[in-house]
PDB file of C-alpha atoms (C1' of nucleotides) in Angstrom:
ATOM      1  CA  MET A   1       7.192 -46.275  12.330  1.00 49.00           C
ATOM      2  CA  THR A   2       7.938 -42.625  11.716  1.00 51.00           C
ATOM      3  CA  PRO A   3       4.983 -40.554  10.619  1.00 52.00           C
ATOM      4  CA  PRO A   4       5.404 -38.624   7.398  1.00 51.00           C
ATOM      5  CA  SER A   5       6.553 -35.062   7.838  1.00 52.00           C
ATOM      6  CA  SER A   6       3.200 -33.839   6.588  1.00 55.00           C
ATOM      7  CA  ALA A   7       1.722 -35.177   9.827  1.00 58.00           C
ATOM      8  CA  THR A   8       4.225 -33.371  12.011  1.00 69.00           C
ATOM      9  CA  PRO A   9       2.425 -31.000  14.330  1.00 62.00           C
ATOM     10  CA  ARG A  10       3.121 -27.423  13.487  1.00 92.00           C
ATOM     11  CA  HIS A  11       2.732 -24.266  15.455  1.00 97.00           C
ATOM     12  CA  TRP A  12       1.772 -20.755  14.521  1.00 98.00           C
ATOM     13  CA  LEU A  13       1.327 -17.305  15.900  1.00 98.00           C
ATOM     14  CA  MET A  14      -1.745 -15.424  14.742  1.00 98.00           C
ATOM     15  CA  LYS A  15      -2.256 -11.727  15.336  1.00 97.00           C
ATOM     16  CA  SER A  16      -5.645 -10.296  16.057  1.00 97.00           C
ATOM     17  CA  GLU A  17      -6.588  -6.797  17.031  1.00 96.00           C
ATOM     18  CA  PRO A  18      -8.526  -7.165  20.276  1.00 96.00           C
ATOM     19  CA  GLU A  19     -10.971  -4.515  19.088  1.00 94.00           C
ATOM     20  CA  GLU A  20     -11.778  -6.789  16.149  1.00 94.00           C
ATOM     21  CA  CYS A  21     -11.602 -10.188  17.805  1.00 96.00           C
ATOM     22  CA  SER A  22     -10.061 -10.589  21.225  1.00 96.00           C
ATOM     23  CA  ILE A  23      -9.302 -13.895  22.910  1.00 97.00           C
ATOM     24  CA  ASP A  24     -12.445 -13.313  24.984  1.00 97.00           C
ATOM     25  CA  ASP A  25     -14.462 -12.775  21.804  1.00 97.00           C
ATOM     26  CA  ALA A  26     -13.088 -16.009  20.356  1.00 97.00           C
ATOM     27  CA  LEU A  27     -13.814 -17.982  23.523  1.00 98.00           C
ATOM     28  CA  ALA A  28     -17.351 -16.591  23.572  1.00 97.00           C
ATOM     29  CA  ALA A  29     -18.044 -17.575  19.958  1.00 97.00           C
ATOM     30  CA  PRO A  30     -20.077 -20.724  19.206  1.00 98.00           C
ATOM     31  CA  GLY A  31     -17.720 -23.641  19.737  1.00 98.00           C
ATOM     32  CA  ALA A  32     -15.091 -21.038  20.670  1.00 98.00           C
ATOM     33  CA  THR A  33     -14.432 -21.025  16.947  1.00 98.00           C
ATOM     34  CA  VAL A  34     -14.050 -18.015  14.686  1.00 98.00           C
ATOM     35  CA  PRO A  35     -13.413 -17.665  10.951  1.00 97.00           C
ATOM     36  CA  TRP A  36     -10.042 -15.948  10.605  1.00 97.00           C
ATOM     37  CA  THR A  37     -11.206 -13.309   8.207  1.00 96.00           C
ATOM     38  CA  GLY A  38      -9.355 -10.383   6.724  1.00 95.00           C
ATOM     39  CA  VAL A  39      -5.940 -11.812   5.836  1.00 96.00           C
ATOM     40  CA  ARG A  40      -4.814  -9.680   2.887  1.00 95.00           C
ATOM     41  CA  ASN A  41      -1.190 -10.607   2.625  1.00 95.00           C
ATOM     42  CA  TYR A  42       0.036 -13.280   0.233  1.00 94.00           C
ATOM     43  CA  GLN A  43       2.633 -14.743   2.552  1.00 94.00           C
ATOM     44  CA  ALA A  44       0.127 -15.136   5.366  1.00 96.00           C
ATOM     45  CA  ARG A  45      -2.419 -16.571   2.943  1.00 96.00           C
ATOM     46  CA  ASN A  46       0.118 -19.083   1.704  1.00 95.00           C
ATOM     47  CA  PHE A  47       0.837 -20.223   5.246  1.00 95.00           C
ATOM     48  CA  MET A  48      -2.864 -20.962   5.646  1.00 96.00           C
ATOM     49  CA  ARG A  49      -3.139 -22.643   2.274  1.00 95.00           C
ATOM     50  CA  ASP A  50       0.101 -24.620   2.209  1.00 94.00           C
ATOM     51  CA  GLY A  51       1.253 -25.000   5.776  1.00 94.00           C
ATOM     52  CA  MET A  52      -1.533 -25.023   8.303  1.00 96.00           C
ATOM     53  CA  GLN A  53      -3.344 -28.202   9.179  1.00 96.00           C
ATOM     54  CA  VAL A  54      -6.281 -28.998  11.402  1.00 97.00           C
ATOM     55  CA  GLY A  55      -5.000 -29.454  14.940  1.00 96.00           C
ATOM     56  CA  ASP A  56      -1.956 -27.213  14.605  1.00 97.00           C
ATOM     57  CA  GLY A  57      -1.220 -25.190  17.714  1.00 97.00           C
ATOM     58  CA  VAL A  58      -1.801 -21.446  17.625  1.00 98.00           C
ATOM     59  CA  LEU A  59      -0.514 -18.681  19.844  1.00 98.00           C
ATOM     60  CA  PHE A  60      -3.289 -16.102  19.985  1.00 98.00           C
ATOM     61  CA  TYR A  61      -1.637 -12.671  19.886  1.00 98.00           C
ATOM     62  CA  HIS A  62      -3.150  -9.260  20.473  1.00 97.00           C
ATOM     63  CA  SER A  63      -1.706  -6.555  18.221  1.00 96.00           C
ATOM     64  CA  SER A  64      -2.299  -2.831  17.746  1.00 95.00           C
ATOM     65  CA  CYS A  65      -3.319  -2.351  21.338  1.00 95.00           C
ATOM     66  CA  ALA A  66      -2.016  -1.060  24.642  1.00 94.00           C
ATOM     67  CA  GLU A  67      -0.449  -4.359  25.668  1.00 95.00           C
ATOM     68  CA  PRO A  68       0.547  -6.409  22.639  1.00 97.00           C
ATOM     69  CA  GLY A  69       1.459 -10.007  23.326  1.00 97.00           C
ATOM     70  CA  ILE A  70       0.357 -13.597  23.613  1.00 98.00           C
ATOM     71  CA  VAL A  71      -2.962 -13.929  25.395  1.00 97.00           C
ATOM     72  CA  GLY A  72      -4.205 -17.419  24.630  1.00 97.00           C
ATOM     73  CA  ILE A  73      -3.846 -20.812  23.034  1.00 98.00           C
ATOM     74  CA  ALA A  74      -5.881 -21.938  20.057  1.00 98.00           C
ATOM     75  CA  ARG A  75      -5.882 -24.575  17.357  1.00 97.00           C
ATOM     76  CA  VAL A  76      -6.440 -24.673  13.648  1.00 98.00           C
ATOM     77  CA  ALA A  77      -9.969 -26.016  13.301  1.00 97.00           C
ATOM     78  CA  SER A  78     -10.539 -26.271   9.554  1.00 97.00           C
ATOM     79  CA  GLY A  79      -8.934 -26.200   6.179  1.00 97.00           C
ATOM     80  CA  THR A  80      -9.077 -23.099   4.017  1.00 96.00           C
ATOM     81  CA  ARG A  81     -12.017 -21.710   2.116  1.00 96.00           C
ATOM     82  CA  ALA A  82     -12.685 -18.432   0.339  1.00 96.00           C
ATOM     83  CA  ASP A  83     -12.964 -15.436   2.660  1.00 96.00           C
ATOM     84  CA  PRO A  84     -16.434 -14.056   1.855  1.00 95.00           C
ATOM     85  CA  THR A  85     -15.560 -10.522   2.953  1.00 94.00           C
ATOM     86  CA  GLN A  86     -13.422 -10.041  -0.157  1.00 93.00           C
ATOM     87  CA  PHE A  87     -16.631  -9.974  -2.239  1.00 93.00           C
ATOM     88  CA  ASP A  88     -18.595  -7.743   0.130  1.00 91.00           C
ATOM     89  CA  PRO A  89     -18.469  -4.096  -0.969  1.00 89.00           C
ATOM     90  CA  ALA A  90     -19.571  -3.060   2.528  1.00 88.00           C
ATOM     91  CA  SER A  91     -16.659  -4.842   4.188  1.00 90.00           C
ATOM     92  CA  PRO A  92     -13.401  -3.098   5.020  1.00 90.00           C
ATOM     93  CA  TYR A  93     -11.784  -6.226   3.604  1.00 92.00           C
ATOM     94  CA  HIS A  94     -13.515  -5.884   0.244  1.00 91.00           C
ATOM     95  CA  ASP A  95     -11.177  -6.597  -2.668  1.00 91.00           C
ATOM     96  CA  PRO A  96     -12.797  -5.572  -5.955  1.00 88.00           C
ATOM     97  CA  LYS A  97      -9.896  -7.121  -7.858  1.00 89.00           C
ATOM     98  CA  SER A  98     -10.460 -10.609  -6.534  1.00 90.00           C
ATOM     99  CA  PRO A  99     -12.032 -12.761  -9.281  1.00 89.00           C
ATOM    100  CA  PRO A 100     -15.166 -14.508  -7.932  1.00 88.00           C
ATOM    101  CA  ASP A 101     -14.278 -17.662  -9.857  1.00 88.00           C
ATOM    102  CA  ALA A 102     -10.756 -17.659  -8.403  1.00 89.00           C
ATOM    103  CA  PRO A 103     -10.923 -16.071  -4.969  1.00 93.00           C
ATOM    104  CA  ARG A 104      -7.707 -14.411  -4.017  1.00 94.00           C
ATOM    105  CA  TRP A 105      -8.150 -14.528  -0.237  1.00 96.00           C
ATOM    106  CA  LEU A 106      -8.715 -17.470   2.058  1.00 96.00           C
ATOM    107  CA  LEU A 107      -9.619 -18.027   5.660  1.00 96.00           C
ATOM    108  CA  LEU A 108      -9.738 -20.935   8.040  1.00 97.00           C
ATOM    109  CA  ASP A 109     -11.427 -21.546  11.358  1.00 98.00           C
ATOM    110  CA  VAL A 110      -9.533 -21.051  14.597  1.00 98.00           C
ATOM    111  CA  GLN A 111     -10.766 -22.579  17.821  1.00 98.00           C
ATOM    112  CA  ALA A 112      -9.729 -20.849  21.016  1.00 98.00           C
ATOM    113  CA  LEU A 113      -8.714 -23.369  23.690  1.00 98.00           C
ATOM    114  CA  ARG A 114      -7.881 -21.228  26.660  1.00 97.00           C
ATOM    115  CA  LYS A 115      -6.925 -17.795  27.795  1.00 97.00           C
ATOM    116  CA  THR A 116      -3.454 -17.425  29.252  1.00 97.00           C
ATOM    117  CA  ARG A 117      -1.820 -14.684  31.212  1.00 97.00           C
ATOM    118  CA  LEU A 118      -0.525 -11.843  29.079  1.00 97.00           C
ATOM    119  CA  LEU A 119       2.926 -12.735  27.803  1.00 97.00           C
ATOM    120  CA  GLY A 120       3.752  -9.307  26.467  1.00 96.00           C
ATOM    121  CA  LEU A 121       6.307  -8.196  23.916  1.00 96.00           C
ATOM    122  CA  PRO A 122       8.707  -6.698  26.485  1.00 95.00           C
ATOM    123  CA  GLU A 123       8.724  -9.978  28.411  1.00 96.00           C
ATOM    124  CA  LEU A 124       9.187 -12.043  25.260  1.00 97.00           C
ATOM    125  CA  ARG A 125      12.202  -9.912  24.394  1.00 96.00           C
ATOM    126  CA  GLN A 126      13.797 -10.684  27.754  1.00 95.00           C
ATOM    127  CA  HIS A 127      14.439 -14.264  26.674  1.00 96.00           C
ATOM    128  CA  PRO A 128      17.416 -14.654  24.339  1.00 95.00           C
ATOM    129  CA  GLU A 129      16.299 -18.132  23.328  1.00 95.00           C
ATOM    130  CA  LEU A 130      13.203 -16.534  21.787  1.00 97.00           C
ATOM    131  CA  ALA A 131      15.162 -13.933  19.816  1.00 95.00           C
ATOM    132  CA  ASP A 132      14.416 -15.689  16.513  1.00 95.00           C
ATOM    133  CA  LEU A 133      10.679 -15.601  17.060  1.00 96.00           C
ATOM    134  CA  ARG A 134       9.277 -13.932  13.969  1.00 95.00           C
ATOM    135  CA  VAL A 135       7.030 -11.543  15.831  1.00 96.00           C
ATOM    136  CA  LEU A 136      10.078 -10.141  17.656  1.00 96.00           C
ATOM    137  CA  GLN A 137      11.896  -9.233  14.455  1.00 94.00           C
ATOM    138  CA  LYS A 138      12.157  -5.563  13.624  1.00 91.00           C
ATOM    139  CA  GLY A 139       9.456  -4.492  11.233  1.00 90.00           C
ATOM    140  CA  SER A 140       7.633  -7.796  11.469  1.00 91.00           C
ATOM    141  CA  ARG A 141       4.145  -7.218  10.113  1.00 93.00           C
ATOM    142  CA  LEU A 142       3.050 -10.688   9.064  1.00 95.00           C
ATOM    143  CA  SER A 143      -0.203 -11.558  10.776  1.00 96.00           C
ATOM    144  CA  ILE A 144       0.481 -15.295  10.633  1.00 97.00           C
ATOM    145  CA  THR A 145       3.934 -16.699  11.322  1.00 96.00           C
ATOM    146  CA  PRO A 146       5.266 -20.197  11.981  1.00 96.00           C
ATOM    147  CA  VAL A 147       6.617 -20.937  15.443  1.00 96.00           C
ATOM    148  CA  ASP A 148       9.412 -23.479  15.875  1.00 95.00           C
ATOM    149  CA  LEU A 149       8.723 -26.300  18.309  1.00 96.00           C
ATOM    150  CA  PRO A 150      11.458 -25.245  20.776  1.00 96.00           C
ATOM    151  CA  HIS A 151      10.007 -21.723  20.825  1.00 97.00           C
ATOM    152  CA  TRP A 152       6.515 -23.107  21.311  1.00 97.00           C
ATOM    153  CA  GLU A 153       7.646 -25.259  24.211  1.00 97.00           C
ATOM    154  CA  ARG A 154       9.543 -22.417  25.828  1.00 97.00           C
ATOM    155  CA  ILE A 155       6.513 -20.158  25.547  1.00 97.00           C
ATOM    156  CA  MET A 156       4.260 -22.855  27.027  1.00 97.00           C
ATOM    157  CA  ALA A 157       6.623 -23.048  29.991  1.00 97.00           C
ATOM    158  CA  LEU A 158       6.709 -19.264  30.367  1.00 97.00           C
ATOM    159  CA  LEU A 159       2.927 -19.120  30.338  1.00 95.00           C
ATOM    160  CA  ASP A 160       2.910 -21.391  33.377  1.00 92.00           C
ATOM    161  CA  THR A 161       5.126 -19.002  35.312  1.00 89.00           C
ATOM    162  CA  GLN A 162       4.346 -15.642  36.850  1.00 80.00           C
ATOM    163  CA  ALA A 163       5.282 -12.563  34.861  1.00 72.00           C
TER     164      ALA A 163
ATOM    165  C1'  DG B   1      -0.339  10.721  16.912  1.00 77.97           C
ATOM    166  C1'  DC B   2       4.224   9.581  15.191  1.00 77.97           C
ATOM    167  C1'  DC B   3       7.030   7.166  12.327  1.00 77.97           C
ATOM    168  C1'  DA B   4       9.858   3.148  10.720  1.00 77.97           C
ATOM    169  C1'  DA B   5       9.329  -0.811   8.091  1.00 77.97           C
ATOM    170  C1'  DC B   6       7.121  -3.228   4.819  1.00 77.97           C
ATOM    171  C1'  DG B   7       4.145  -4.753   0.673  1.00 77.97           C
ATOM    172  C1'  DT B   8       1.866  -3.294  -3.437  1.00 77.97           C
ATOM    173  C1'  DT B   9       1.045  -0.545  -7.403  1.00 77.97           C
ATOM    174  C1'  DG B  10       1.932   1.457 -11.626  1.00 77.97           C
ATOM    175  C1'  DG B  11       4.666   4.358 -14.851  1.00 77.97           C
ATOM    176  C1'  DC B  12       8.388   3.829 -17.646  1.00 77.97           C
TER     177       DC B  12
ATOM    178  C1'  DG C   1      12.050  -5.517 -14.630  1.00 77.97           C
ATOM    179  C1'  DC C   2      13.110  -1.348 -12.062  1.00 77.97           C
ATOM    180  C1'  DC C   3      11.903   1.706  -8.611  1.00 77.97           C
ATOM    181  C1'  DA C   4       9.412   5.750  -6.684  1.00 77.97           C
ATOM    182  C1'  DA C   5       5.189   6.656  -4.612  1.00 77.97           C
ATOM    183  C1'  DC C   6       1.773   5.268  -1.828  1.00 77.97           C
ATOM    184  C1'  DG C   7      -0.966   2.844   1.725  1.00 77.97           C
ATOM    185  C1'  DT C   8      -0.813  -0.086   5.769  1.00 77.97           C
ATOM    186  C1'  DT C   9       0.901  -2.165   9.967  1.00 77.97           C
ATOM    187  C1'  DG C  10       1.897  -1.874  14.537  1.00 77.97           C
ATOM    188  C1'  DG C  11       4.923  -0.611  18.448  1.00 77.97           C
ATOM    189  C1'  DC C  12       5.669   3.178  21.136  1.00 77.97           C
TER     190       DC C  12
END
DNA sequence: GCCAACGTTGGC
DNA sequence: GCCAACGTTGGC
């Protein structure tokens, strides 16, 4: 019997600035699980709300740093809930326009599974079969992007090789 | 630090 | 609904 498409495993790439939350930070957190706070983009929010399911595979990506690239494997560990930082005036993620009775911004928990070798942007670009990967597109700024299964599998294989 | 690309805001 | 101005992202 074929499972419904809603049960199909999905895969994602999630960007994190290592100065905010590195793969080491995530692995060191209780249960290696961190609330993915600070998403302030509607498309990324909608991926969390409408697309991501507990157990989905996540490529943990370091951005805005000396060596941007994939640095670990994680999984989606919860459904969405309101991101509390949107209501915190002291937070850089504060959003005074978000109605408390209808929170604009969501987060979900991400559980780090393991650190990998750095699979950096230049190396990713060397592989033509990965050319469609969203994070390789010019001007790609989305902090959460879906990853097609063939891309996921290719990246898993690359992570098992030397750079 | 630079700057291209992008998303959001707000005047009209 | 258009679009210019602005702020942010993120690689380099």
